[in-house]
PDB file of C-alpha atoms in Angstrom:
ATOM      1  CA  UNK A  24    -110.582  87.422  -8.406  1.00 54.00           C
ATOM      2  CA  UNK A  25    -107.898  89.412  -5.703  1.00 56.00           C
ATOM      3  CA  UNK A  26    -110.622  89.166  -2.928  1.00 60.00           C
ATOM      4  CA  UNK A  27    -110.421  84.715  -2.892  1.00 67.00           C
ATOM      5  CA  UNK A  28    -107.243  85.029  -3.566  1.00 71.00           C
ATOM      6  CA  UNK A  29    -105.617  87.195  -0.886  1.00 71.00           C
ATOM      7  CA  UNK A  30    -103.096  89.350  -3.483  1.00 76.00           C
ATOM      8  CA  UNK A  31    -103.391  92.359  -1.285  1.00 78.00           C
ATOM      9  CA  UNK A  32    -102.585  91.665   2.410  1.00 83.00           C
ATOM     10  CA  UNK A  33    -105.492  94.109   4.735  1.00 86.00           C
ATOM     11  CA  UNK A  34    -103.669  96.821   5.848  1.00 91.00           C
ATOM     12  CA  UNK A  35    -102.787  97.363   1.982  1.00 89.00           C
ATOM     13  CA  UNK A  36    -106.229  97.597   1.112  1.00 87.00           C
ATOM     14  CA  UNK A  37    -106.651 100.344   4.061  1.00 92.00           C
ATOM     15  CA  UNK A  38    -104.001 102.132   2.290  1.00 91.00           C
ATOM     16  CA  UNK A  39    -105.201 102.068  -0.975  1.00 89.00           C
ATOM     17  CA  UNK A  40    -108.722 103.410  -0.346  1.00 88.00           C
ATOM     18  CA  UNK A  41    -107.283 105.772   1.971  1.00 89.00           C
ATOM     19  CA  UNK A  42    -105.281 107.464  -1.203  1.00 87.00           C
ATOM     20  CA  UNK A  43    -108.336 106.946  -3.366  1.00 84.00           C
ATOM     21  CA  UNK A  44    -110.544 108.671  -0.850  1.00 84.00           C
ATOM     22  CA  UNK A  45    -108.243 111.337   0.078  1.00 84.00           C
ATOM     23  CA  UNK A  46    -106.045 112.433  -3.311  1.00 82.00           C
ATOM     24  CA  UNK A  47    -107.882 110.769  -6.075  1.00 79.00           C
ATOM     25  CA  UNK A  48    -111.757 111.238  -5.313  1.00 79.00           C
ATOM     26  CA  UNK A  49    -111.198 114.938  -3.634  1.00 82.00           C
ATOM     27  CA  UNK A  50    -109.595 115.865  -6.390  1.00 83.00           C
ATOM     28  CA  UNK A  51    -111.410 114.261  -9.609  1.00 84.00           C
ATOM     29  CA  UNK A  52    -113.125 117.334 -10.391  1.00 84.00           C
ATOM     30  CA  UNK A  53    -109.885 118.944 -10.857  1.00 85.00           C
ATOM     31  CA  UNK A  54    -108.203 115.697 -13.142  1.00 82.00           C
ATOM     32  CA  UNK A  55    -111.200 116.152 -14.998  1.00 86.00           C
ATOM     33  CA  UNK A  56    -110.786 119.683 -15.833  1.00 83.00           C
ATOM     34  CA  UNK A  57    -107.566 119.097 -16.507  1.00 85.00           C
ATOM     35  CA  UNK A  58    -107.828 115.925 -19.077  1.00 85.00           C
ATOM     36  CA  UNK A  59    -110.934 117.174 -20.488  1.00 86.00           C
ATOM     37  CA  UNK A  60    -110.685 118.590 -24.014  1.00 85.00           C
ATOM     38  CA  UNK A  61    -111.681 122.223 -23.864  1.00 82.00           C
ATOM     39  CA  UNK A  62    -114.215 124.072 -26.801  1.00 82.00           C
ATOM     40  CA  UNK A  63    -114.131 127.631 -26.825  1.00 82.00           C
ATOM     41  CA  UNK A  64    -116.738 130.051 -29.391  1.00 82.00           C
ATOM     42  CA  UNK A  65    -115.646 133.390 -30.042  1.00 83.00           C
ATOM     43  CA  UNK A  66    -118.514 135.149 -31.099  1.00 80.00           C
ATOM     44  CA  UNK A  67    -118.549 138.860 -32.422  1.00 81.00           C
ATOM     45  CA  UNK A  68    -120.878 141.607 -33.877  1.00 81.00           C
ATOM     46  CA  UNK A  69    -120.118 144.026 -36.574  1.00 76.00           C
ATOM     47  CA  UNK A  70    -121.734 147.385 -36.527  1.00 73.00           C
ATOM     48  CA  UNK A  71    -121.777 149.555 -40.462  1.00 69.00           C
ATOM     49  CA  UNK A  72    -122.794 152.677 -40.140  1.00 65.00           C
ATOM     50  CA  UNK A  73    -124.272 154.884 -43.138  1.00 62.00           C
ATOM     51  CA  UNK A  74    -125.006 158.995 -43.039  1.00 63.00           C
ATOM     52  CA  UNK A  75    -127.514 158.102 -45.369  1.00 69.00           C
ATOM     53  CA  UNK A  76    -129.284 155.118 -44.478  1.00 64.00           C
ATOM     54  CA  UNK A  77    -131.589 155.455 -48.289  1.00 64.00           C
ATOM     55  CA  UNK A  78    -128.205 155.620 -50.013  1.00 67.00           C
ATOM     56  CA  UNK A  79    -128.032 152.112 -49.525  1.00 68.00           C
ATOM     57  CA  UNK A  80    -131.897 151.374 -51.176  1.00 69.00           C
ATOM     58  CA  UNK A  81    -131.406 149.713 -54.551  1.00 71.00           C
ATOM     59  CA  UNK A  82    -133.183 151.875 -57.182  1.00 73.00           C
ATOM     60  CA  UNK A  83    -136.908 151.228 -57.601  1.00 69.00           C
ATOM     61  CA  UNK A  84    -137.160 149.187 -54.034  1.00 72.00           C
ATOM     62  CA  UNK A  85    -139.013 151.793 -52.239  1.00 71.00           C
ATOM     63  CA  UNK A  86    -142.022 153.207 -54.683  1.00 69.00           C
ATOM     64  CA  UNK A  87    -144.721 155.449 -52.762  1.00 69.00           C
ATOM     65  CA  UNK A  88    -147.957 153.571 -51.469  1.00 71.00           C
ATOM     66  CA  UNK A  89    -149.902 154.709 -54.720  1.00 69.00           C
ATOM     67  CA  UNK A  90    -147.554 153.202 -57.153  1.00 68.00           C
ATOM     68  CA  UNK A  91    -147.706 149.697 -54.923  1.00 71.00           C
ATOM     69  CA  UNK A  92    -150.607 147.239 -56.059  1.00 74.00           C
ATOM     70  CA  UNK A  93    -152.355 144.488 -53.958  1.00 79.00           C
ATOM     71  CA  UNK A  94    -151.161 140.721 -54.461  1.00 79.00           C
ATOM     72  CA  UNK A  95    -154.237 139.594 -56.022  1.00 83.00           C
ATOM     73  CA  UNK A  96    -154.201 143.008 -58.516  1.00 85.00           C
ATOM     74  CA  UNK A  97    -150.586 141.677 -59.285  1.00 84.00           C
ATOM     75  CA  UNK A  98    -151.219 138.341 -59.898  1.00 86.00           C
ATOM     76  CA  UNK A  99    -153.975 138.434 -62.330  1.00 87.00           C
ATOM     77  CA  UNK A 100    -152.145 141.669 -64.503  1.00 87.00           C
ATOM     78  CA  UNK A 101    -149.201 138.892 -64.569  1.00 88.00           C
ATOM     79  CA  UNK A 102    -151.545 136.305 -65.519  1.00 87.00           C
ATOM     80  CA  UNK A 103    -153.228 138.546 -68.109  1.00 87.00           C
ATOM     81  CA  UNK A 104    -149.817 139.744 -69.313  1.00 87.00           C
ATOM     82  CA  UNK A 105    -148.839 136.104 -69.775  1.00 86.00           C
ATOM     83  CA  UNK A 106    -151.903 135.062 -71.436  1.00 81.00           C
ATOM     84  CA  UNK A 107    -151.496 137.898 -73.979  1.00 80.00           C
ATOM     85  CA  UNK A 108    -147.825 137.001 -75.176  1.00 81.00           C
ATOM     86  CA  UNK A 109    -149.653 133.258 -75.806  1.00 78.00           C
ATOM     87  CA  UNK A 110    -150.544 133.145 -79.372  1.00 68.00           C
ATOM     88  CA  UNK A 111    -152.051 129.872 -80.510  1.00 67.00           C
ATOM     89  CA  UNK A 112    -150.434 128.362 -83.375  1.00 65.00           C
ATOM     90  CA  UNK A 113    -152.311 128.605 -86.473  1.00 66.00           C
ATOM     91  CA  UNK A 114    -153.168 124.692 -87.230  1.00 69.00           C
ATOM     92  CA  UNK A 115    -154.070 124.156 -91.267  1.00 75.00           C
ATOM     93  CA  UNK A 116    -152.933 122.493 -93.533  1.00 77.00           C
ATOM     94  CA  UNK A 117    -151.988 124.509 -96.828  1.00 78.00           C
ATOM     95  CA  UNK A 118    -152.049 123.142-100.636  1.00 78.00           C
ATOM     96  CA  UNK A 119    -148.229 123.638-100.427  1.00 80.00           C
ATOM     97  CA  UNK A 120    -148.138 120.961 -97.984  1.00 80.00           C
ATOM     98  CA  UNK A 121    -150.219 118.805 -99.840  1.00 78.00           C
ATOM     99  CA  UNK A 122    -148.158 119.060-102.394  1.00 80.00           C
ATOM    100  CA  UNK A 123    -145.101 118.240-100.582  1.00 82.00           C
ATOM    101  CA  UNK A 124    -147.024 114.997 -99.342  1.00 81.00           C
ATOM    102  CA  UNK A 125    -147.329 114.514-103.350  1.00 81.00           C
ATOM    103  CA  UNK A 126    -150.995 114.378-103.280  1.00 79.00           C
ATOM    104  CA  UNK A 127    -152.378 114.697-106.969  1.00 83.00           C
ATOM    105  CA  UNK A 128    -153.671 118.194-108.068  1.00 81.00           C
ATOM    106  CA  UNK A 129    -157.062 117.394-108.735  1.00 83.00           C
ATOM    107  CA  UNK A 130    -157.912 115.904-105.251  1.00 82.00           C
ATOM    108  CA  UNK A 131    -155.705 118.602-103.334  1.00 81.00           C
ATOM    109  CA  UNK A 132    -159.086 120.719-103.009  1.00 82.00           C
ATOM    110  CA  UNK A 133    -161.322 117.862-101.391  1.00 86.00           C
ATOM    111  CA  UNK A 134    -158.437 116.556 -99.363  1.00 84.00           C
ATOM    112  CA  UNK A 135    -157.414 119.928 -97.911  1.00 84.00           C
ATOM    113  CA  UNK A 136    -161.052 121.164 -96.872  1.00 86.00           C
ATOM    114  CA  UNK A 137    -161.708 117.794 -95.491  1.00 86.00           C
ATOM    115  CA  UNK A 138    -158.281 118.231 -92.980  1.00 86.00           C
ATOM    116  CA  UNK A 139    -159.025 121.383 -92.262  1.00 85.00           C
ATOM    117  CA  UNK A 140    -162.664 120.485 -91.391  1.00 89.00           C
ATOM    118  CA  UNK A 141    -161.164 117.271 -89.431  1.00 89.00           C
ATOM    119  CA  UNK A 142    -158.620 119.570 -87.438  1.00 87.00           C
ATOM    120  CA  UNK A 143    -161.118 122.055 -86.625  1.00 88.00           C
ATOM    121  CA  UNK A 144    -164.289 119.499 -85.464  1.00 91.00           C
ATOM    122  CA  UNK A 145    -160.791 118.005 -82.984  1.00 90.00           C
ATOM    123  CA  UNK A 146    -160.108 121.181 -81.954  1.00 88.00           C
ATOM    124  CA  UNK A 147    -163.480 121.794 -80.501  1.00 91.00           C
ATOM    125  CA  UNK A 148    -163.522 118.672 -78.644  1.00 93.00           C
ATOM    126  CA  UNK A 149    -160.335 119.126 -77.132  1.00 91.00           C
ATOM    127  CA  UNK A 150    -161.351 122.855 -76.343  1.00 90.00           C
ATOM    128  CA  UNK A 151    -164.558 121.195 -74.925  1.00 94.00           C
ATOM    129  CA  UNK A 152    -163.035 118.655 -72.958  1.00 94.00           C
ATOM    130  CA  UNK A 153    -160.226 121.016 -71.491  1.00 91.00           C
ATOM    131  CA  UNK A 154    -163.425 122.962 -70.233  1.00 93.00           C
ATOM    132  CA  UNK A 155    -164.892 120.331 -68.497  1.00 94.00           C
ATOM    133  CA  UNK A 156    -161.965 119.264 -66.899  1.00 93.00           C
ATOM    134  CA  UNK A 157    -161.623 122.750 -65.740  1.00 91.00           C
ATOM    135  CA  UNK A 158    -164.936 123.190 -63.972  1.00 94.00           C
ATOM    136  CA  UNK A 159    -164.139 119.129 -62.537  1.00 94.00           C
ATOM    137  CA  UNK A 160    -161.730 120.333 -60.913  1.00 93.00           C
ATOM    138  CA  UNK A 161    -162.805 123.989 -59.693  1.00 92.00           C
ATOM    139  CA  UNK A 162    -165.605 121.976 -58.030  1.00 93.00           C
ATOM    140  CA  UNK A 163    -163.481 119.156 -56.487  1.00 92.00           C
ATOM    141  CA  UNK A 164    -161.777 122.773 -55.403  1.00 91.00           C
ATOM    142  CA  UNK A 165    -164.542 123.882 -53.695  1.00 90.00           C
ATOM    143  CA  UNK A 166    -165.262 121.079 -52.009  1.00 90.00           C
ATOM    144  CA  UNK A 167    -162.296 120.650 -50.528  1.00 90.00           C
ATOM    145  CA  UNK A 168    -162.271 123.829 -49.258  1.00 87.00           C
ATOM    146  CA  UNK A 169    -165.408 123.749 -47.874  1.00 87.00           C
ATOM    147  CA  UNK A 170    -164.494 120.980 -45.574  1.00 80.00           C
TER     148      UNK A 170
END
């Protein structure tokens, strides 16, 4: 290291610190604002101005307070709505699909009512089952949001 090994001679060392002290140091705020990458936001507003401010209302967005329904009114005449456009899908089996299966003419009587019978006895079950999921999980529901 320069301090054991004598590579500046005292009064150098004087001089040096006296520059630090008096140039560099008392001015470092100023080398700093110079070499110090500058970021600059512009910011601005723009004002519109209508004569009409319900010119610019898209049709049907305001409707008097009679015409407006509550969220739960809305959501169960959506519900309802989307319940009625459900049809369920007519499940039986006809003779011309037994015939297409090639079933033989004389047993396409007994084997069609006892589908039809089959279909409708697992249609019930599932219908029953789906209903006692339903209430499962209404009163898991409630109990949850009892807590």
């Amino acid at each position: 290291p320069p301090f054991s090994v004598g590579l500046f001679a005292q009064q150098d060392v004087i001089s040096i610190t006296e520059f630090a002290s008096r140039s560099f140091f008392r001015h470092y705020m100023l080398y700093k604002y110079c070499f110090t990458k500058k970021t600059e936001m512009a910011f601005s507003t723009l004002y519109t101005y209508t004569l009409d401010p319900m010119l610019d209302v898209p049709e049907g967005f305001m409707q008097p307070l009679k015409a407006s329904e509550d969220e739960t009114e809305q959501l169960s005449r959506l519900e309802r709505e989307a319940l009625e456009k459900i049809t369920e899908p007519q499940v039986e089996v006809t003779k011309q699909d037994l015939a297409n299966a090639s079933v033989p003419e004389d047993m396409q009587e007994e084997v069609l009512a006892k589908v039809n019978e089959q279909i409708t006895q697992m249609k019930e079950k599932m219908e029953k089952q789906m209903e006692e999921q339903r209430v499962q999980m209404e009163a898991r529901i409630t109990t949850l949001t009892n807590q």
